[in-house]
mmCIF file of C-alpha atoms and ligand atoms in Angstrom:
data_model
loop_
_atom_site.group_PDB
_atom_site.id
_atom_site.type_symbol
_atom_site.label_atom_id
_atom_site.label_comp_id
_atom_site.label_asym_id
_atom_site.label_seq_id
_atom_site.Cartn_x
_atom_site.Cartn_y
_atom_site.Cartn_z
ATOM 1 C CA UNK K 978 96.479 84.357 -62.691
ATOM 2 C CA UNK K 979 94.282 84.980 -65.724
ATOM 3 C CA UNK K 980 93.247 81.651 -67.210
ATOM 4 C CA UNK K 981 92.341 81.934 -70.902
ATOM 5 C CA UNK K 982 92.786 78.302 -71.966
ATOM 6 C CA UNK K 983 89.392 76.697 -71.356
ATOM 7 C CA UNK K 984 89.566 74.626 -74.545
ATOM 8 C CA UNK K 985 92.538 72.802 -72.996
ATOM 9 C CA UNK K 986 90.654 72.167 -69.788
ATOM 10 C CA UNK K 987 88.346 73.844 -67.289
ATOM 11 C CA UNK K 988 88.482 74.099 -63.516
ATOM 12 C CA UNK K 989 86.017 71.824 -61.728
ATOM 13 C CA UNK K 990 82.859 73.676 -60.749
ATOM 14 C CA UNK K 991 82.439 73.703 -56.935
ATOM 15 C CA UNK K 992 79.002 72.132 -57.274
ATOM 16 C CA UNK K 993 80.512 69.296 -59.335
ATOM 17 C CA UNK K 994 83.188 68.648 -56.739
ATOM 18 C CA UNK K 995 80.564 68.638 -54.006
ATOM 19 C CA UNK K 996 78.554 66.010 -55.897
ATOM 20 C CA UNK K 997 81.663 63.869 -56.396
ATOM 21 C CA UNK K 998 83.131 63.838 -52.889
ATOM 22 C CA UNK K 999 80.701 61.359 -51.274
ATOM 23 C CA UNK K 1000 81.632 58.810 -53.962
ATOM 24 C CA UNK K 1001 85.316 59.057 -53.097
ATOM 25 C CA UNK K 1002 84.782 58.598 -49.390
ATOM 26 C CA UNK K 1003 81.405 57.464 -48.077
ATOM 27 C CA UNK K 1004 79.888 55.570 -51.009
ATOM 28 C CA UNK K 1005 83.000 53.739 -52.158
ATOM 29 C CA UNK K 1006 81.204 50.551 -53.200
ATOM 30 C CA UNK K 1007 81.879 48.831 -56.488
ATOM 31 C CA UNK K 1008 78.864 49.541 -58.727
ATOM 32 C CA UNK K 1009 78.813 45.877 -59.776
ATOM 33 C CA UNK K 1010 78.409 44.682 -56.173
ATOM 34 C CA UNK K 1011 74.947 43.502 -55.240
ATOM 35 C CA UNK K 1012 74.793 44.793 -51.648
ATOM 36 C CA UNK K 1013 73.577 48.253 -50.715
ATOM 37 C CA UNK K 1014 76.912 50.101 -50.939
ATOM 38 C CA UNK K 1015 77.385 48.795 -54.470
ATOM 39 C CA UNK K 1016 73.819 49.590 -55.466
ATOM 40 C CA UNK K 1017 74.232 53.197 -54.303
ATOM 41 C CA UNK K 1018 77.245 53.586 -56.597
ATOM 42 C CA UNK K 1019 75.360 51.877 -59.440
ATOM 43 C CA UNK K 1020 72.367 54.189 -59.020
ATOM 44 C CA UNK K 1021 74.664 57.221 -59.050
ATOM 45 C CA UNK K 1022 76.039 56.109 -62.428
ATOM 46 C CA UNK K 1023 72.470 55.647 -63.708
ATOM 47 C CA UNK K 1024 71.618 59.175 -62.569
ATOM 48 C CA UNK K 1025 74.711 60.622 -64.251
ATOM 49 C CA UNK K 1026 73.813 58.811 -67.466
ATOM 50 C CA UNK K 1027 70.375 60.426 -67.338
ATOM 51 C CA UNK K 1028 71.878 63.880 -66.745
ATOM 52 C CA UNK K 1029 74.231 63.568 -69.716
ATOM 53 C CA UNK K 1030 71.505 62.057 -71.899
ATOM 54 C CA UNK K 1031 69.273 65.049 -71.134
ATOM 55 C CA UNK K 1032 71.996 67.480 -72.227
ATOM 56 C CA UNK K 1033 72.377 65.908 -75.684
ATOM 57 C CA UNK K 1034 68.783 64.733 -76.221
ATOM 58 C CA UNK K 1035 69.192 60.941 -76.153
ATOM 59 C CA UNK K 1036 68.032 57.990 -74.071
ATOM 60 C CA UNK K 1037 70.414 57.039 -71.221
ATOM 61 C CA UNK K 1038 70.934 53.614 -72.844
ATOM 62 C CA UNK K 1039 72.621 55.302 -75.801
ATOM 63 C CA UNK K 1040 75.561 56.440 -73.666
ATOM 64 C CA UNK K 1041 78.772 54.510 -72.915
ATOM 65 C CA UNK K 1042 81.013 56.137 -70.343
ATOM 66 C CA UNK K 1043 84.715 56.089 -71.244
ATOM 67 C CA UNK K 1044 87.984 57.293 -69.784
ATOM 68 C CA UNK K 1045 87.772 60.555 -71.744
ATOM 69 C CA UNK K 1046 87.228 62.083 -75.164
ATOM 70 C CA UNK K 1047 90.323 60.384 -76.563
ATOM 71 C CA UNK K 1048 89.006 56.942 -75.668
ATOM 72 C CA UNK K 1049 85.576 57.779 -77.091
ATOM 73 C CA UNK K 1050 87.185 58.824 -80.396
ATOM 74 C CA UNK K 1051 89.339 55.683 -80.519
ATOM 75 C CA UNK K 1052 86.301 53.528 -79.785
ATOM 76 C CA UNK K 1053 84.296 55.269 -82.504
ATOM 77 C CA UNK K 1054 86.975 54.657 -85.132
ATOM 78 C CA UNK K 1055 87.353 51.055 -83.996
ATOM 79 C CA UNK K 1056 83.804 50.457 -85.270
ATOM 80 C CA UNK K 1057 85.207 50.454 -88.813
ATOM 81 C CA UNK K 1058 84.560 47.187 -90.616
ATOM 82 C CA UNK K 1059 87.645 45.136 -91.472
ATOM 83 C CA UNK K 1060 87.837 45.898 -95.193
ATOM 84 C CA UNK K 1061 86.276 49.356 -95.131
ATOM 85 C CA UNK K 1062 87.838 52.716 -95.929
ATOM 86 C CA UNK K 1063 87.710 55.738 -93.653
ATOM 87 C CA UNK K 1064 87.461 59.491 -94.209
ATOM 88 C CA UNK K 1065 88.251 62.115 -91.579
ATOM 89 C CA UNK K 1066 88.446 65.874 -91.864
ATOM 90 C CA UNK K 1067 91.911 67.355 -92.226
ATOM 91 C CA UNK K 1068 91.469 69.360 -89.015
ATOM 92 C CA UNK K 1069 90.652 66.571 -86.566
ATOM 93 C CA UNK K 1070 92.092 66.439 -83.056
ATOM 94 C CA UNK K 1071 95.017 63.986 -82.716
ATOM 95 C CA UNK K 1072 92.691 61.593 -80.860
ATOM 96 C CA UNK K 1073 90.900 61.041 -84.189
ATOM 97 C CA UNK K 1074 93.799 61.671 -86.565
ATOM 98 C CA UNK K 1075 96.222 59.253 -84.904
ATOM 99 C CA UNK K 1076 93.849 56.238 -84.802
ATOM 100 C CA UNK K 1077 92.893 57.086 -88.395
ATOM 101 C CA UNK K 1078 96.567 56.979 -89.429
ATOM 102 C CA UNK K 1079 96.960 53.744 -87.478
ATOM 103 C CA UNK K 1080 94.050 52.207 -89.395
ATOM 104 C CA UNK K 1081 95.708 53.361 -92.608
ATOM 105 C CA UNK K 1082 98.935 51.645 -91.587
ATOM 106 C CA UNK K 1083 96.894 48.472 -91.180
ATOM 107 C CA UNK K 1084 95.694 48.649 -94.767
ATOM 108 C CA UNK K 1085 92.494 50.687 -94.554
ATOM 109 C CA UNK K 1086 92.003 53.327 -97.233
ATOM 110 C CA UNK K 1087 92.139 56.804 -95.589
ATOM 111 C CA UNK K 1088 90.828 59.998 -97.196
ATOM 112 C CA UNK K 1089 91.268 63.454 -95.650
ATOM 113 C CA UNK K 1090 88.329 65.810 -96.114
ATOM 114 C CA UNK K 1091 89.638 69.226 -97.154
ATOM 115 C CA UNK K 1092 88.582 72.451 -95.479
ATOM 116 C CA UNK K 1093 88.384 75.920 -97.015
ATOM 117 C CA UNK K 1094 90.192 79.092 -95.886
ATOM 118 C CA UNK K 1095 87.612 79.508 -93.102
ATOM 119 C CA UNK K 1096 88.181 76.020 -91.757
ATOM 120 C CA UNK K 1097 84.883 74.674 -93.077
ATOM 121 C CA UNK K 1098 84.660 71.222 -94.683
ATOM 122 C CA UNK K 1099 83.773 71.722 -98.330
ATOM 123 C CA UNK K 1100 80.896 70.177 -100.259
ATOM 124 C CA UNK K 1101 83.368 68.872 -102.819
ATOM 125 C CA UNK K 1102 85.237 67.018 -100.046
ATOM 126 C CA UNK K 1103 81.968 65.361 -99.038
ATOM 127 C CA UNK K 1104 81.157 64.501 -102.665
ATOM 128 C CA UNK K 1105 84.588 62.959 -103.012
ATOM 129 C CA UNK K 1106 84.140 60.987 -99.778
ATOM 130 C CA UNK K 1107 80.805 59.656 -101.015
ATOM 131 C CA UNK K 1108 82.408 58.484 -104.270
ATOM 132 C CA UNK K 1109 85.013 56.557 -102.234
ATOM 133 C CA UNK K 1110 82.253 54.816 -100.237
ATOM 134 C CA UNK K 1111 84.108 54.676 -96.901
ATOM 135 C CA UNK K 1112 82.688 52.670 -94.020
ATOM 136 C CA UNK K 1113 82.949 55.648 -91.669
ATOM 137 C CA UNK K 1114 83.333 59.413 -91.901
ATOM 138 C CA UNK K 1115 84.541 61.324 -88.846
ATOM 139 C CA UNK K 1116 84.058 65.115 -88.748
ATOM 140 C CA UNK K 1117 84.447 67.211 -85.623
ATOM 141 C CA UNK K 1118 81.584 69.498 -84.654
ATOM 142 C CA UNK K 1119 83.691 72.385 -83.320
ATOM 143 C CA UNK K 1120 87.413 72.797 -83.767
ATOM 144 C CA UNK K 1121 89.525 73.021 -80.626
ATOM 145 C CA UNK K 1122 91.889 75.648 -82.096
ATOM 146 C CA UNK K 1123 89.759 77.982 -84.210
ATOM 147 C CA UNK K 1124 86.377 77.206 -82.626
ATOM 148 C CA UNK K 1125 84.880 76.859 -86.136
ATOM 149 C CA UNK K 1126 81.559 74.981 -86.105
ATOM 150 C CA UNK K 1127 80.797 72.583 -88.975
ATOM 151 C CA UNK K 1128 77.405 71.972 -90.511
ATOM 152 C CA UNK K 1129 77.444 68.316 -89.454
ATOM 153 C CA UNK K 1130 73.678 67.749 -89.871
ATOM 154 C CA UNK K 1131 73.781 68.832 -93.516
ATOM 155 C CA UNK K 1132 76.668 66.510 -94.400
ATOM 156 C CA UNK K 1133 75.511 63.621 -92.210
ATOM 157 C CA UNK K 1134 72.232 63.551 -94.176
ATOM 158 C CA UNK K 1135 74.077 63.200 -97.461
ATOM 159 C CA UNK K 1136 76.485 60.544 -96.160
ATOM 160 C CA UNK K 1137 73.751 58.503 -94.513
ATOM 161 C CA UNK K 1138 71.768 58.502 -97.737
ATOM 162 C CA UNK K 1139 74.703 56.555 -99.191
ATOM 163 C CA UNK K 1140 74.825 54.124 -96.279
ATOM 164 C CA UNK K 1141 77.947 55.705 -94.766
ATOM 165 C CA UNK K 1142 78.344 55.717 -90.981
ATOM 166 C CA UNK K 1143 79.069 59.139 -89.437
ATOM 167 C CA UNK K 1144 80.955 60.021 -86.253
ATOM 168 C CA UNK K 1145 81.400 63.470 -84.776
ATOM 169 C CA UNK K 1146 83.836 64.587 -82.108
ATOM 170 C CA UNK K 1147 81.674 67.026 -80.150
ATOM 171 C CA UNK K 1148 84.119 67.403 -77.257
ATOM 172 C CA UNK K 1149 84.597 71.149 -77.754
ATOM 173 C CA UNK K 1150 80.984 71.894 -78.616
ATOM 174 C CA UNK K 1151 79.479 70.294 -75.510
ATOM 175 C CA UNK K 1152 78.253 72.858 -73.016
ATOM 176 C CA UNK K 1153 79.153 75.777 -75.280
ATOM 177 C CA UNK K 1154 76.429 75.534 -77.931
ATOM 178 C CA UNK K 1155 73.089 73.665 -77.949
ATOM 179 C CA UNK K 1156 73.812 70.064 -78.873
ATOM 180 C CA UNK K 1157 71.107 67.646 -79.983
ATOM 181 C CA UNK K 1158 72.361 64.230 -81.093
ATOM 182 C CA UNK K 1159 69.281 63.447 -83.182
ATOM 183 C CA UNK K 1160 69.341 66.799 -84.913
ATOM 184 C CA UNK K 1161 72.973 66.217 -85.895
ATOM 185 C CA UNK K 1162 71.849 62.928 -87.413
ATOM 186 C CA UNK K 1163 75.126 61.099 -86.740
ATOM 187 C CA UNK K 1164 75.623 57.497 -85.629
ATOM 188 C CA UNK K 1165 78.322 58.166 -83.046
ATOM 189 C CA UNK K 1166 79.345 61.204 -80.989
ATOM 190 C CA UNK K 1167 82.287 61.702 -78.589
ATOM 191 C CA UNK K 1168 82.113 63.830 -75.431
ATOM 192 C CA UNK K 1169 84.486 64.736 -72.613
ATOM 193 C CA UNK K 1170 83.878 65.828 -69.037
ATOM 194 C CA UNK K 1171 86.826 68.113 -68.329
ATOM 195 C CA UNK K 1172 85.896 70.657 -70.989
ATOM 196 C CA UNK K 1173 82.599 71.360 -69.210
ATOM 197 C CA UNK K 1174 83.853 72.010 -65.650
ATOM 198 C CA UNK K 1175 83.810 68.303 -64.812
ATOM 199 C CA UNK K 1176 86.710 66.045 -63.790
ATOM 200 C CA UNK K 1177 89.423 64.824 -66.157
ATOM 201 C CA UNK K 1178 89.687 61.221 -67.317
ATOM 202 C CA UNK K 1179 85.987 60.791 -68.032
ATOM 203 C CA UNK K 1180 84.090 60.956 -71.299
ATOM 204 C CA UNK K 1181 81.351 59.278 -73.262
ATOM 205 C CA UNK K 1182 80.475 57.838 -76.619
ATOM 206 C CA UNK K 1183 76.878 58.375 -77.688
ATOM 207 C CA UNK K 1184 75.431 55.728 -79.995
ATOM 208 C CA UNK K 1185 72.503 55.932 -82.359
ATOM 209 C CA UNK K 1186 71.557 52.351 -81.610
ATOM 210 C CA UNK K 1187 72.702 50.938 -78.295
ATOM 211 C CA UNK K 1188 75.382 48.292 -78.737
ATOM 212 C CA UNK K 1189 74.675 47.612 -82.387
ATOM 213 C CA UNK K 1190 77.690 49.476 -83.737
ATOM 214 C CA UNK K 1191 80.377 48.941 -81.148
ATOM 215 C CA UNK K 1192 83.255 46.526 -80.956
ATOM 216 C CA UNK K 1193 84.601 46.918 -77.408
ATOM 217 C CA UNK K 1194 88.284 47.757 -77.076
ATOM 218 C CA UNK K 1195 88.451 46.678 -73.421
ATOM 219 C CA UNK K 1196 87.214 43.218 -72.497
ATOM 220 C CA UNK K 1197 86.710 42.090 -68.949
ATOM 221 C CA UNK K 1198 84.000 42.374 -66.378
ATOM 222 C CA UNK K 1199 81.144 43.355 -68.661
ATOM 223 C CA UNK K 1200 80.644 46.916 -67.390
ATOM 224 C CA UNK K 1201 78.859 49.432 -69.608
ATOM 225 C CA UNK K 1202 76.773 46.555 -70.999
ATOM 226 C CA UNK K 1203 79.925 44.751 -72.072
ATOM 227 C CA UNK K 1204 81.034 47.637 -74.290
ATOM 228 C CA UNK K 1205 83.698 49.077 -71.972
ATOM 229 C CA UNK K 1206 84.988 46.759 -69.307
ATOM 230 C CA UNK K 1207 86.659 47.954 -66.115
ATOM 231 C CA UNK K 1208 85.327 49.135 -62.756
ATOM 232 C CA UNK K 1209 83.726 52.487 -63.381
ATOM 233 C CA UNK K 1210 85.302 55.706 -62.132
ATOM 234 C CA UNK K 1211 82.171 56.400 -60.127
ATOM 235 C CA UNK K 1212 83.115 59.804 -58.695
ATOM 236 C CA UNK K 1213 84.241 61.092 -62.101
ATOM 237 C CA UNK K 1214 81.060 59.839 -63.786
ATOM 238 C CA UNK K 1215 78.967 61.464 -61.061
ATOM 239 C CA UNK K 1216 80.940 64.678 -61.643
ATOM 240 C CA UNK K 1217 80.435 64.462 -65.403
ATOM 241 C CA UNK K 1218 76.691 64.013 -64.819
ATOM 242 C CA UNK K 1219 76.513 67.017 -62.518
ATOM 243 C CA UNK K 1220 78.573 69.121 -64.940
ATOM 244 C CA UNK K 1221 76.157 68.100 -67.721
ATOM 245 C CA UNK K 1222 73.146 69.075 -65.619
ATOM 246 C CA UNK K 1223 74.680 72.479 -64.891
ATOM 247 C CA UNK K 1224 75.662 72.942 -68.532
ATOM 248 C CA UNK K 1225 72.059 72.308 -69.553
ATOM 249 C CA UNK K 1226 70.485 74.760 -67.116
ATOM 250 C CA UNK K 1227 73.144 77.448 -67.613
ATOM 251 C CA UNK K 1228 73.867 77.067 -71.336
ATOM 252 C CA UNK K 1229 71.918 80.107 -72.573
ATOM 253 C CA UNK K 1230 73.335 82.345 -69.861
ATOM 254 C CA UNK K 1231 76.925 81.211 -70.452
ATOM 255 C CA UNK K 1232 76.612 81.401 -74.211
ATOM 256 C CA UNK K 1233 75.455 85.018 -74.018
ATOM 257 C CA UNK K 1234 78.109 85.942 -71.467
ATOM 258 C CA UNK K 1235 80.976 84.315 -73.386
ATOM 259 C CA UNK K 1236 79.876 85.914 -76.632
ATOM 260 C CA UNK K 1237 79.813 89.318 -74.932
ATOM 261 C CA UNK K 1238 83.364 88.801 -73.635
ATOM 262 C CA UNK K 1239 84.538 87.490 -77.009
ATOM 263 C CA UNK K 1240 83.067 90.502 -78.817
ATOM 264 C CA UNK K 1241 84.861 92.819 -76.422
ATOM 265 C CA UNK K 1242 88.104 90.900 -76.876
ATOM 266 C CA UNK K 1243 87.855 90.839 -80.665
ATOM 267 C CA UNK K 1244 87.017 94.529 -80.801
ATOM 268 C CA UNK K 1245 90.257 95.384 -79.006
ATOM 269 C CA UNK K 1246 92.305 92.786 -80.884
ATOM 270 C CA UNK K 1247 91.159 94.198 -84.236
ATOM 271 C CA UNK K 1248 92.824 97.505 -83.410
ATOM 272 C CA UNK K 1249 96.272 95.860 -83.113
ATOM 273 C CA UNK K 1250 98.288 96.299 -86.317
ATOM 274 C CA UNK K 1251 99.378 93.084 -88.077
ATOM 275 C CA UNK K 1252 96.931 90.945 -86.096
ATOM 276 C CA UNK K 1253 94.659 88.413 -87.795
ATOM 277 C CA UNK K 1254 91.702 86.651 -86.185
ATOM 278 C CA UNK K 1255 91.506 83.278 -87.920
ATOM 279 C CA UNK K 1256 88.091 82.358 -89.363
ATOM 280 C CA UNK K 1257 86.844 85.678 -88.016
ATOM 281 C CA UNK K 1258 83.606 85.785 -90.007
ATOM 282 C CA UNK K 1259 82.790 82.098 -89.640
ATOM 283 C CA UNK K 1260 80.402 80.668 -87.057
ATOM 284 C CA UNK K 1261 82.583 79.777 -84.087
ATOM 285 C CA UNK K 1262 82.274 78.721 -80.471
ATOM 286 C CA UNK K 1263 81.356 81.735 -78.329
ATOM 287 C CA UNK K 1264 84.516 81.336 -76.226
ATOM 288 C CA UNK K 1265 87.251 80.774 -78.813
ATOM 289 C CA UNK K 1266 89.526 83.212 -80.638
ATOM 290 C CA UNK K 1267 92.655 82.172 -82.482
ATOM 291 C CA UNK K 1268 94.956 84.944 -83.593
ATOM 292 C CA UNK K 1269 98.175 85.351 -85.519
ATOM 293 C CA UNK K 1270 100.468 88.351 -85.198
ATOM 294 C CA UNK K 1271 102.890 89.243 -87.959
ATOM 295 C CA UNK K 1272 106.520 88.734 -87.004
ATOM 296 C CA UNK K 1273 105.740 87.203 -83.592
ATOM 297 C CA UNK K 1274 106.447 83.624 -82.545
ATOM 298 C CA UNK K 1275 103.344 82.161 -80.896
ATOM 299 C CA UNK K 1276 105.211 79.892 -78.505
ATOM 300 C CA UNK K 1277 107.457 82.763 -77.376
ATOM 301 C CA UNK K 1278 104.416 85.004 -76.844
ATOM 302 C CA UNK K 1279 102.775 82.226 -74.809
ATOM 303 C CA UNK K 1280 105.833 82.040 -72.535
ATOM 304 C CA UNK K 1281 105.990 85.826 -72.124
ATOM 305 C CA UNK K 1282 102.289 85.970 -71.262
ATOM 306 C CA UNK K 1283 102.858 83.157 -68.775
ATOM 307 C CA UNK K 1284 105.493 85.321 -67.047
ATOM 308 C CA UNK K 1285 102.766 87.959 -66.686
ATOM 309 C CA UNK K 1286 100.429 85.381 -65.138
ATOM 310 C CA UNK K 1287 98.281 84.846 -68.209
ATOM 311 C CA UNK K 1288 97.610 81.336 -69.600
ATOM 312 C CA UNK K 1289 96.823 80.934 -73.301
ATOM 313 C CA UNK K 1290 97.638 78.179 -75.791
ATOM 314 C CA UNK K 1291 99.679 78.207 -78.964
ATOM 315 C CA UNK K 1292 97.318 75.651 -80.504
ATOM 316 C CA UNK K 1293 95.946 72.354 -79.340
ATOM 317 C CA UNK K 1294 97.252 71.529 -75.858
ATOM 318 C CA UNK K 1295 98.125 68.014 -76.923
ATOM 319 C CA UNK K 1296 100.365 69.399 -79.668
ATOM 320 C CA UNK K 1297 102.100 72.065 -77.595
ATOM 321 C CA UNK K 1298 105.791 71.550 -77.147
ATOM 322 C CA UNK K 1299 106.198 70.587 -80.776
ATOM 323 C CA UNK K 1300 107.439 73.345 -83.024
ATOM 324 C CA UNK K 1301 105.494 72.401 -86.121
ATOM 325 C CA UNK K 1302 102.870 74.899 -87.320
ATOM 326 C CA UNK K 1303 99.327 73.960 -86.375
ATOM 327 C CA UNK K 1304 98.018 71.352 -88.877
ATOM 328 C CA UNK K 1305 94.592 72.973 -88.536
ATOM 329 C CA UNK K 1306 95.855 76.343 -89.787
ATOM 330 C CA UNK K 1307 97.992 74.690 -92.458
ATOM 331 C CA UNK K 1308 94.883 72.823 -93.692
ATOM 332 C CA UNK K 1309 93.164 76.224 -93.962
ATOM 333 C CA UNK K 1310 95.938 77.368 -96.298
ATOM 334 C CA UNK K 1311 97.622 79.675 -93.772
ATOM 335 C CA UNK K 1312 101.335 80.138 -94.497
ATOM 336 C CA UNK K 1313 103.505 78.179 -92.017
ATOM 337 C CA UNK K 1314 105.212 81.376 -90.782
ATOM 338 C CA UNK K 1315 101.861 82.945 -89.934
ATOM 339 C CA UNK K 1316 100.587 79.673 -88.457
ATOM 340 C CA UNK K 1317 103.613 79.618 -86.127
ATOM 341 C CA UNK K 1318 102.586 83.035 -84.795
ATOM 342 C CA UNK K 1319 99.226 81.686 -83.621
ATOM 343 C CA UNK K 1320 97.922 81.779 -80.105
ATOM 344 C CA UNK K 1321 94.508 80.633 -78.921
ATOM 345 C CA UNK K 1322 92.460 82.435 -76.336
ATOM 346 C CA UNK K 1323 89.594 80.344 -74.984
ATOM 347 C CA UNK K 1324 87.316 81.990 -72.454
ATOM 348 C CA UNK K 1325 85.407 80.471 -69.579
ATOM 349 C CA UNK K 1326 82.469 81.344 -67.393
ATOM 350 C CA UNK K 1327 84.606 82.834 -64.603
ATOM 351 C CA UNK K 1328 86.518 85.248 -66.848
ATOM 352 C CA UNK K 1329 85.730 88.948 -66.428
ATOM 353 C CA UNK K 1330 85.876 92.078 -68.567
ATOM 354 C CA UNK K 1331 88.714 93.323 -66.356
ATOM 355 C CA UNK K 1332 90.734 90.206 -67.260
ATOM 356 C CA UNK K 1333 90.148 90.835 -70.966
ATOM 357 C CA UNK K 1334 91.408 94.426 -70.583
ATOM 358 C CA UNK K 1335 94.476 93.225 -68.668
ATOM 359 C CA UNK K 1336 95.216 90.607 -71.328
ATOM 360 C CA UNK K 1337 94.962 93.203 -74.103
ATOM 361 C CA UNK K 1338 97.200 95.580 -72.173
ATOM 362 C CA UNK K 1339 99.874 92.927 -71.626
ATOM 363 C CA UNK K 1340 99.618 91.645 -75.191
ATOM 364 C CA UNK K 1341 100.114 95.144 -76.636
ATOM 365 C CA UNK K 1342 103.097 95.819 -74.426
ATOM 366 C CA UNK K 1343 104.716 92.471 -75.333
ATOM 367 C CA UNK K 1344 104.180 93.119 -79.048
ATOM 368 C CA UNK K 1345 105.720 96.598 -78.718
ATOM 369 C CA UNK K 1346 108.791 95.301 -76.932
ATOM 370 C CA UNK K 1347 109.050 92.490 -79.533
HETATM 371 N N1 PLP C 699 88.622 66.054 -79.094
HETATM 372 C C1 PLP C 699 88.838 67.366 -79.041
HETATM 373 C C2 PLP C 699 88.292 68.241 -80.110
HETATM 374 C C3 PLP C 699 89.573 67.917 -77.982
HETATM 375 O O1 PLP C 699 89.787 69.227 -77.939
HETATM 376 C C4 PLP C 699 90.075 67.049 -76.993
HETATM 377 C C5 PLP C 699 90.900 67.572 -75.866
HETATM 378 O O2 PLP C 699 91.778 68.406 -76.048
HETATM 379 C C6 PLP C 699 89.815 65.679 -77.102
HETATM 380 C C7 PLP C 699 89.076 65.214 -78.157
HETATM 381 C C8 PLP C 699 90.347 64.691 -76.095
HETATM 382 O O3 PLP C 699 89.553 64.648 -74.946
HETATM 383 P P1 PLP C 699 90.196 64.089 -73.569
HETATM 384 O O4 PLP C 699 91.158 65.134 -73.105
HETATM 385 O O5 PLP C 699 89.013 63.935 -72.661
HETATM 386 O O6 PLP C 699 90.839 62.795 -73.871
#
């Protein structure tokens, strides 16, 4: 099997699994318990918080562990003040877009920040947002479909100067490009474990000022300093911490390797007639390539590739199964017919050049046979 869908999820790194196992079996204590078994679990969470904090350049106290990127995004949007408006980019992941639409249905003003043909948020969209004076602006750092990276720091500066709170969904950027919370200059940032070779069902919200901004969505036992109640998923948090530590030490190496593979892939893709690489000349994640092929249905191509043992995506994993064209590509002004031909190839650290060649070979033969 050739797995080319790392933006959907990644396999757990063996070293991550090894770090997790003792907390599923031997050290099963509740981290809130005062005796030794509980304290061991509590200390493991502290250590994981430090590992993640080191990856994104913050203090451990600025991190709230959540049940994933989706929860972190929901929690971030729930910080909106009761009367305030909200602006989100038109290309957000459903875990931002859906809570934003929910807030709208509850009477909050919602503005969508437009993107240009390359998938980049425009200055005029930011100017417009500023004139609307929303309470919160949410803009993703890297797009899950195209891999396009936004200049968040530049826009966050402008928004903050007008007293507007800024959130970024950095789920896809984490572990793939250097990520420094303070350099981004945002108030809130969402992260997820399973995109960086950690376990699923674990994520984090990073806060500029601990506690000050957050209204907890889950009330109960006071875990995560009262900001996210519920007994912690200790093994998953430990795994997330280990994955973060590995991502930090191996980032430069992986970035270079993925970019090399992507360059190879794009070189061969470019030679295929009728094939477009979306946002080709825009700064993108080193592992992500989204393509459209004239006259080909993306979902059909995905299924045919699957029969050949190759896994790709026809867009965001959460949206697969629905036959609508990708809202991300539509927001970029791509015609719906072309958007429906899209497939996404997202590389990972275990992919090889031989796998890229095999993918290209199979892709060409499937295109030829229609
Ligand atoms: N944000 C982005 C950009 C994503 O790609 C994803 C996952 O697909 C999420 C958020 C949701 O993260 P999780 O799967 O941890 O809930």
